[in-house]
Amino acid sequence: NAGVTQTPKFQVLKTGQSMTLQCAQDMNHEYMSWYRQDPGMGLRLIHYSVGAGITDQGEVPNGYNVSRSTTEDFPLRLLSAAPSQTSVYFCASSYSMGAHTQYFGPGTRLTVL
Amino acid sequence: GDSVTQMEGPVTLSEEAFLTINCTYTATGYPSLFWYVQYPGEGLQLLLKATKADDKGSNKGFEATYRKETTSFHLEKGSVQVSDSAVYFCALSAISYGQNFVFGPGTRLSVLP
């Protein structure tokens, strides 16, 4: 049981490049989400999904796309990277929304030059 | 909108000292409240939670009580250890936010031997 896995662990991009951050969970959780963590700001929700084929925007969705074709996978795509997207990105999953425990992946540290 | 405020860190304590990290919240309705902990280089993991007023969450010697009258969920531990050094996040699950999580900015705790 691997829990929530994320790849890559580190990534450096140039402005304007695109990339996909991968997230997978093996707990059969319906709810998955992406956060970014910036110093002094805690975690902010980018996008979330309540099940395969269903996604919605969070607090800071601009510049990011998501899709959920399977229960297990929830990739995050950066369309055209900008220095403001330099951050640590966390994927999380839980049984459903609300008071259920969220399980976090180890994070991806992204630097955009 | 819904929000979480935490005491600013960093907090530095000697081993066996008493710990309090203050957390207050603003929310519509009756949110569920959480404390998550992030150890160096890792993702967040649930420390404890409370889902209704006057509930006390506890785990690993940490405690927090859901106080509706003061909109607070302060984290306490009677005797900290070096291994408790981490960043602690207070969070709520907000119905008005689609039951997604709202995180505070985090409080870094360093415990010295």
Short mmCIF file of N, CA and C in Angstrom, two decimals, chain A residues 6-100:
data_model
loop_
_atom_site.label_atom_id
_atom_site.label_comp_id
_atom_site.label_asym_id
_atom_site.label_seq_id
_atom_site.Cartn_x
_atom_site.Cartn_y
_atom_site.Cartn_z
N GLN A 6 3.76 10.94 -5.74
CA GLN A 6 3.90 12.08 -6.63
C GLN A 6 5.24 11.99 -7.36
N THR A 7 5.22 12.33 -8.62
CA THR A 7 6.46 12.45 -9.39
C THR A 7 6.39 13.67 -10.30
N PRO A 8 7.52 14.34 -10.55
CA PRO A 8 8.84 14.10 -9.94
C PRO A 8 8.92 14.72 -8.55
N LYS A 9 10.01 14.53 -7.85
CA LYS A 9 10.24 15.18 -6.55
C LYS A 9 10.73 16.61 -6.75
N PHE A 10 11.54 16.83 -7.75
CA PHE A 10 12.08 18.16 -8.05
C PHE A 10 11.97 18.40 -9.56
N GLN A 11 11.77 19.67 -9.93
CA GLN A 11 11.71 20.02 -11.34
C GLN A 11 12.10 21.47 -11.52
N VAL A 12 12.91 21.73 -12.52
CA VAL A 12 13.26 23.10 -12.90
C VAL A 12 12.77 23.33 -14.32
N LEU A 13 12.01 24.39 -14.52
CA LEU A 13 11.48 24.74 -15.83
C LEU A 13 11.92 26.14 -16.22
N LYS A 14 11.90 26.40 -17.52
CA LYS A 14 12.08 27.76 -18.00
C LYS A 14 10.71 28.37 -18.23
N THR A 15 10.63 29.67 -18.13
CA THR A 15 9.37 30.38 -18.40
C THR A 15 8.81 29.98 -19.75
N GLY A 16 7.53 29.64 -19.78
CA GLY A 16 6.86 29.27 -21.02
C GLY A 16 6.79 27.78 -21.28
N GLN A 17 7.60 27.00 -20.59
CA GLN A 17 7.55 25.55 -20.77
C GLN A 17 6.29 24.99 -20.11
N SER A 18 5.89 23.82 -20.58
CA SER A 18 4.76 23.13 -19.97
C SER A 18 5.24 21.83 -19.36
N MET A 19 4.50 21.34 -18.39
CA MET A 19 4.82 20.05 -17.81
C MET A 19 3.61 19.51 -17.04
N THR A 20 3.68 18.23 -16.70
CA THR A 20 2.63 17.57 -15.94
C THR A 20 3.21 16.99 -14.66
N LEU A 21 2.60 17.34 -13.55
CA LEU A 21 2.93 16.72 -12.26
C LEU A 21 1.99 15.53 -12.08
N GLN A 22 2.60 14.39 -11.75
CA GLN A 22 1.80 13.18 -11.62
C GLN A 22 1.41 12.93 -10.17
N CYS A 23 0.20 12.39 -9.98
CA CYS A 23 -0.28 12.01 -8.65
C CYS A 23 -1.09 10.74 -8.79
N ALA A 24 -0.83 9.79 -7.91
CA ALA A 24 -1.59 8.54 -7.91
C ALA A 24 -1.84 8.09 -6.48
N GLN A 25 -3.00 7.46 -6.27
CA GLN A 25 -3.31 6.89 -4.95
C GLN A 25 -3.89 5.50 -5.13
N ASP A 26 -3.61 4.64 -4.14
CA ASP A 26 -4.05 3.25 -4.24
C ASP A 26 -5.02 2.89 -3.12
N MET A 27 -5.72 3.90 -2.59
CA MET A 27 -6.65 3.68 -1.48
C MET A 27 -8.11 3.72 -1.93
N ASN A 28 -8.34 3.80 -3.23
CA ASN A 28 -9.68 3.84 -3.80
C ASN A 28 -10.47 5.05 -3.29
N HIS A 29 -9.76 6.17 -3.08
CA HIS A 29 -10.42 7.39 -2.62
C HIS A 29 -11.11 8.10 -3.77
N GLU A 30 -12.29 8.63 -3.47
CA GLU A 30 -13.03 9.37 -4.49
C GLU A 30 -12.51 10.81 -4.64
N TYR A 31 -12.12 11.41 -3.52
CA TYR A 31 -11.75 12.82 -3.52
C TYR A 31 -10.24 12.97 -3.65
N MET A 32 -9.80 13.79 -4.60
CA MET A 32 -8.40 14.13 -4.76
C MET A 32 -8.27 15.63 -4.99
N SER A 33 -7.12 16.15 -4.59
CA SER A 33 -6.93 17.60 -4.69
C SER A 33 -5.46 17.93 -4.89
N TRP A 34 -5.23 19.14 -5.41
CA TRP A 34 -3.89 19.68 -5.57
C TRP A 34 -3.80 20.99 -4.80
N TYR A 35 -2.69 21.14 -4.05
CA TYR A 35 -2.41 22.36 -3.31
C TYR A 35 -1.03 22.88 -3.72
N ARG A 36 -0.84 24.17 -3.55
CA ARG A 36 0.50 24.72 -3.59
C ARG A 36 0.83 25.31 -2.23
N GLN A 37 2.09 25.16 -1.83
CA GLN A 37 2.53 25.65 -0.53
C GLN A 37 3.58 26.72 -0.74
N ASP A 38 3.29 27.92 -0.27
CA ASP A 38 4.20 29.05 -0.38
C ASP A 38 4.51 29.58 1.01
N PRO A 39 5.71 30.08 1.23
CA PRO A 39 6.11 30.55 2.58
C PRO A 39 5.13 31.56 3.13
N GLY A 40 4.71 31.34 4.37
CA GLY A 40 3.83 32.28 5.05
C GLY A 40 2.38 32.25 4.60
N MET A 41 2.04 31.36 3.65
CA MET A 41 0.68 31.36 3.12
C MET A 41 -0.03 30.03 3.31
N GLY A 42 0.60 29.09 3.94
CA GLY A 42 -0.04 27.80 4.13
C GLY A 42 -0.24 27.10 2.80
N LEU A 43 -1.25 26.26 2.74
CA LEU A 43 -1.58 25.55 1.51
C LEU A 43 -2.81 26.18 0.87
N ARG A 44 -2.75 26.35 -0.43
CA ARG A 44 -3.89 26.90 -1.16
C ARG A 44 -4.35 25.90 -2.20
N LEU A 45 -5.66 25.72 -2.28
CA LEU A 45 -6.24 24.72 -3.16
C LEU A 45 -6.24 25.19 -4.60
N ILE A 46 -5.72 24.34 -5.50
CA ILE A 46 -5.65 24.69 -6.92
C ILE A 46 -6.87 24.11 -7.66
N HIS A 47 -7.00 22.80 -7.66
CA HIS A 47 -8.13 22.09 -8.26
C HIS A 47 -8.45 20.88 -7.40
N TYR A 48 -9.67 20.39 -7.55
CA TYR A 48 -10.03 19.17 -6.85
C TYR A 48 -10.99 18.34 -7.70
N SER A 49 -11.15 17.09 -7.27
CA SER A 49 -12.02 16.17 -7.99
C SER A 49 -12.77 15.30 -6.99
N VAL A 50 -14.07 15.12 -7.21
CA VAL A 50 -14.87 14.29 -6.31
C VAL A 50 -15.12 12.90 -6.90
N GLY A 51 -14.50 12.63 -8.03
CA GLY A 51 -14.62 11.31 -8.63
C GLY A 51 -14.16 11.34 -10.07
N ALA A 52 -13.99 10.17 -10.66
CA ALA A 52 -13.52 10.09 -12.05
C ALA A 52 -14.47 10.88 -12.95
N GLY A 53 -13.88 11.72 -13.80
CA GLY A 53 -14.65 12.52 -14.74
C GLY A 53 -15.18 13.83 -14.19
N ILE A 54 -14.94 14.11 -12.89
CA ILE A 54 -15.48 15.32 -12.25
C ILE A 54 -14.34 16.11 -11.63
N THR A 55 -14.16 17.36 -12.10
CA THR A 55 -13.16 18.23 -11.51
C THR A 55 -13.76 19.61 -11.29
N ASP A 56 -13.13 20.38 -10.42
CA ASP A 56 -13.60 21.74 -10.15
C ASP A 56 -12.43 22.59 -9.70
N GLN A 57 -12.62 23.91 -9.78
CA GLN A 57 -11.55 24.84 -9.44
C GLN A 57 -11.53 25.10 -7.95
N GLY A 58 -10.33 25.35 -7.45
CA GLY A 58 -10.15 25.77 -6.08
C GLY A 58 -9.91 27.26 -6.01
N GLU A 59 -9.07 27.64 -5.06
CA GLU A 59 -8.82 29.05 -4.79
C GLU A 59 -7.90 29.71 -5.84
N VAL A 60 -6.91 28.95 -6.36
CA VAL A 60 -5.90 29.53 -7.25
C VAL A 60 -5.74 28.68 -8.52
N PRO A 61 -6.75 28.58 -9.38
CA PRO A 61 -6.70 27.65 -10.52
C PRO A 61 -5.98 28.17 -11.76
N ASN A 62 -5.76 29.49 -11.85
CA ASN A 62 -5.25 30.05 -13.10
C ASN A 62 -3.86 29.54 -13.43
N GLY A 63 -3.70 29.08 -14.69
CA GLY A 63 -2.42 28.58 -15.16
C GLY A 63 -2.26 27.08 -15.00
N TYR A 64 -3.29 26.43 -14.46
CA TYR A 64 -3.24 24.98 -14.21
C TYR A 64 -4.47 24.30 -14.81
N ASN A 65 -4.25 23.07 -15.31
CA ASN A 65 -5.35 22.24 -15.77
C ASN A 65 -5.29 20.88 -15.10
N VAL A 66 -6.45 20.25 -14.92
CA VAL A 66 -6.49 18.90 -14.37
C VAL A 66 -7.50 18.08 -15.15
N SER A 67 -7.36 16.77 -15.01
CA SER A 67 -8.35 15.83 -15.53
C SER A 67 -8.34 14.63 -14.62
N ARG A 68 -9.41 13.89 -14.61
CA ARG A 68 -9.49 12.69 -13.75
C ARG A 68 -10.18 11.59 -14.56
N SER A 69 -9.37 10.81 -15.28
CA SER A 69 -9.93 9.76 -16.12
C SER A 69 -10.09 8.45 -15.35
N THR A 70 -9.35 8.28 -14.25
CA THR A 70 -9.47 7.09 -13.42
C THR A 70 -9.57 7.51 -11.95
N THR A 71 -10.02 6.62 -11.10
CA THR A 71 -10.06 6.91 -9.67
C THR A 71 -8.66 7.13 -9.11
N GLU A 72 -7.67 6.42 -9.65
CA GLU A 72 -6.32 6.40 -9.07
C GLU A 72 -5.49 7.64 -9.39
N ASP A 73 -5.67 8.23 -10.57
CA ASP A 73 -4.73 9.24 -11.06
C ASP A 73 -5.36 10.63 -11.16
N PHE A 74 -4.56 11.64 -10.83
CA PHE A 74 -5.05 13.02 -10.89
C PHE A 74 -3.88 13.93 -11.26
N PRO A 75 -3.51 13.99 -12.53
CA PRO A 75 -2.36 14.80 -12.94
C PRO A 75 -2.68 16.29 -12.98
N LEU A 76 -1.67 17.09 -12.71
CA LEU A 76 -1.78 18.56 -12.75
C LEU A 76 -0.89 19.07 -13.87
N ARG A 77 -1.48 19.82 -14.79
CA ARG A 77 -0.71 20.34 -15.93
C ARG A 77 -0.49 21.83 -15.81
N LEU A 78 0.77 22.23 -15.98
CA LEU A 78 1.11 23.64 -16.10
C LEU A 78 1.20 23.95 -17.59
N LEU A 79 0.40 24.89 -18.04
CA LEU A 79 0.25 25.12 -19.47
C LEU A 79 1.41 25.91 -20.04
N SER A 80 1.82 26.96 -19.34
CA SER A 80 2.92 27.82 -19.76
C SER A 80 3.52 28.38 -18.49
N ALA A 81 4.58 27.73 -18.00
CA ALA A 81 5.11 28.03 -16.68
C ALA A 81 5.55 29.49 -16.53
N ALA A 82 5.29 30.04 -15.35
CA ALA A 82 5.69 31.40 -15.01
C ALA A 82 6.44 31.36 -13.67
N PRO A 83 7.34 32.33 -13.44
CA PRO A 83 8.08 32.35 -12.16
C PRO A 83 7.16 32.35 -10.94
N SER A 84 5.95 32.92 -11.07
CA SER A 84 5.01 32.95 -9.95
C SER A 84 4.51 31.55 -9.58
N GLN A 85 4.77 30.57 -10.43
CA GLN A 85 4.36 29.20 -10.13
C GLN A 85 5.45 28.40 -9.43
N THR A 86 6.56 29.06 -9.12
CA THR A 86 7.59 28.43 -8.28
C THR A 86 6.99 28.17 -6.91
N SER A 87 6.97 26.91 -6.49
CA SER A 87 6.28 26.54 -5.27
C SER A 87 6.54 25.06 -4.98
N VAL A 88 5.99 24.60 -3.87
CA VAL A 88 5.95 23.16 -3.59
C VAL A 88 4.50 22.72 -3.77
N TYR A 89 4.31 21.68 -4.55
CA TYR A 89 2.97 21.20 -4.90
C TYR A 89 2.69 19.88 -4.19
N PHE A 90 1.53 19.83 -3.55
CA PHE A 90 1.10 18.62 -2.86
C PHE A 90 -0.21 18.12 -3.44
N CYS A 91 -0.25 16.82 -3.63
CA CYS A 91 -1.47 16.13 -3.99
C CYS A 91 -2.01 15.45 -2.73
N ALA A 92 -3.33 15.40 -2.59
CA ALA A 92 -3.94 14.76 -1.43
C ALA A 92 -5.17 13.98 -1.87
N SER A 93 -5.53 12.97 -1.08
CA SER A 93 -6.74 12.22 -1.37
C SER A 93 -7.45 11.90 -0.06
N SER A 94 -8.76 11.68 -0.16
CA SER A 94 -9.54 11.27 1.01
C SER A 94 -10.76 10.49 0.53
N TYR A 95 -11.40 9.81 1.46
CA TYR A 95 -12.56 8.98 1.14
C TYR A 95 -13.64 9.81 0.44
N SER A 96 -13.90 11.01 0.98
CA SER A 96 -14.81 11.95 0.34
C SER A 96 -14.51 13.32 0.91
N MET A 97 -15.31 14.31 0.55
CA MET A 97 -15.11 15.66 1.06
C MET A 97 -15.60 15.73 2.51
N GLY A 98 -15.30 16.86 3.14
CA GLY A 98 -15.78 17.09 4.48
C GLY A 98 -14.78 16.69 5.54
N ALA A 99 -15.22 16.03 6.60
CA ALA A 99 -14.40 15.81 7.78
C ALA A 99 -13.46 14.61 7.65
N HIS A 100 -13.39 14.02 6.48
CA HIS A 100 -12.53 12.85 6.33
C HIS A 100 -11.07 13.26 6.26
#
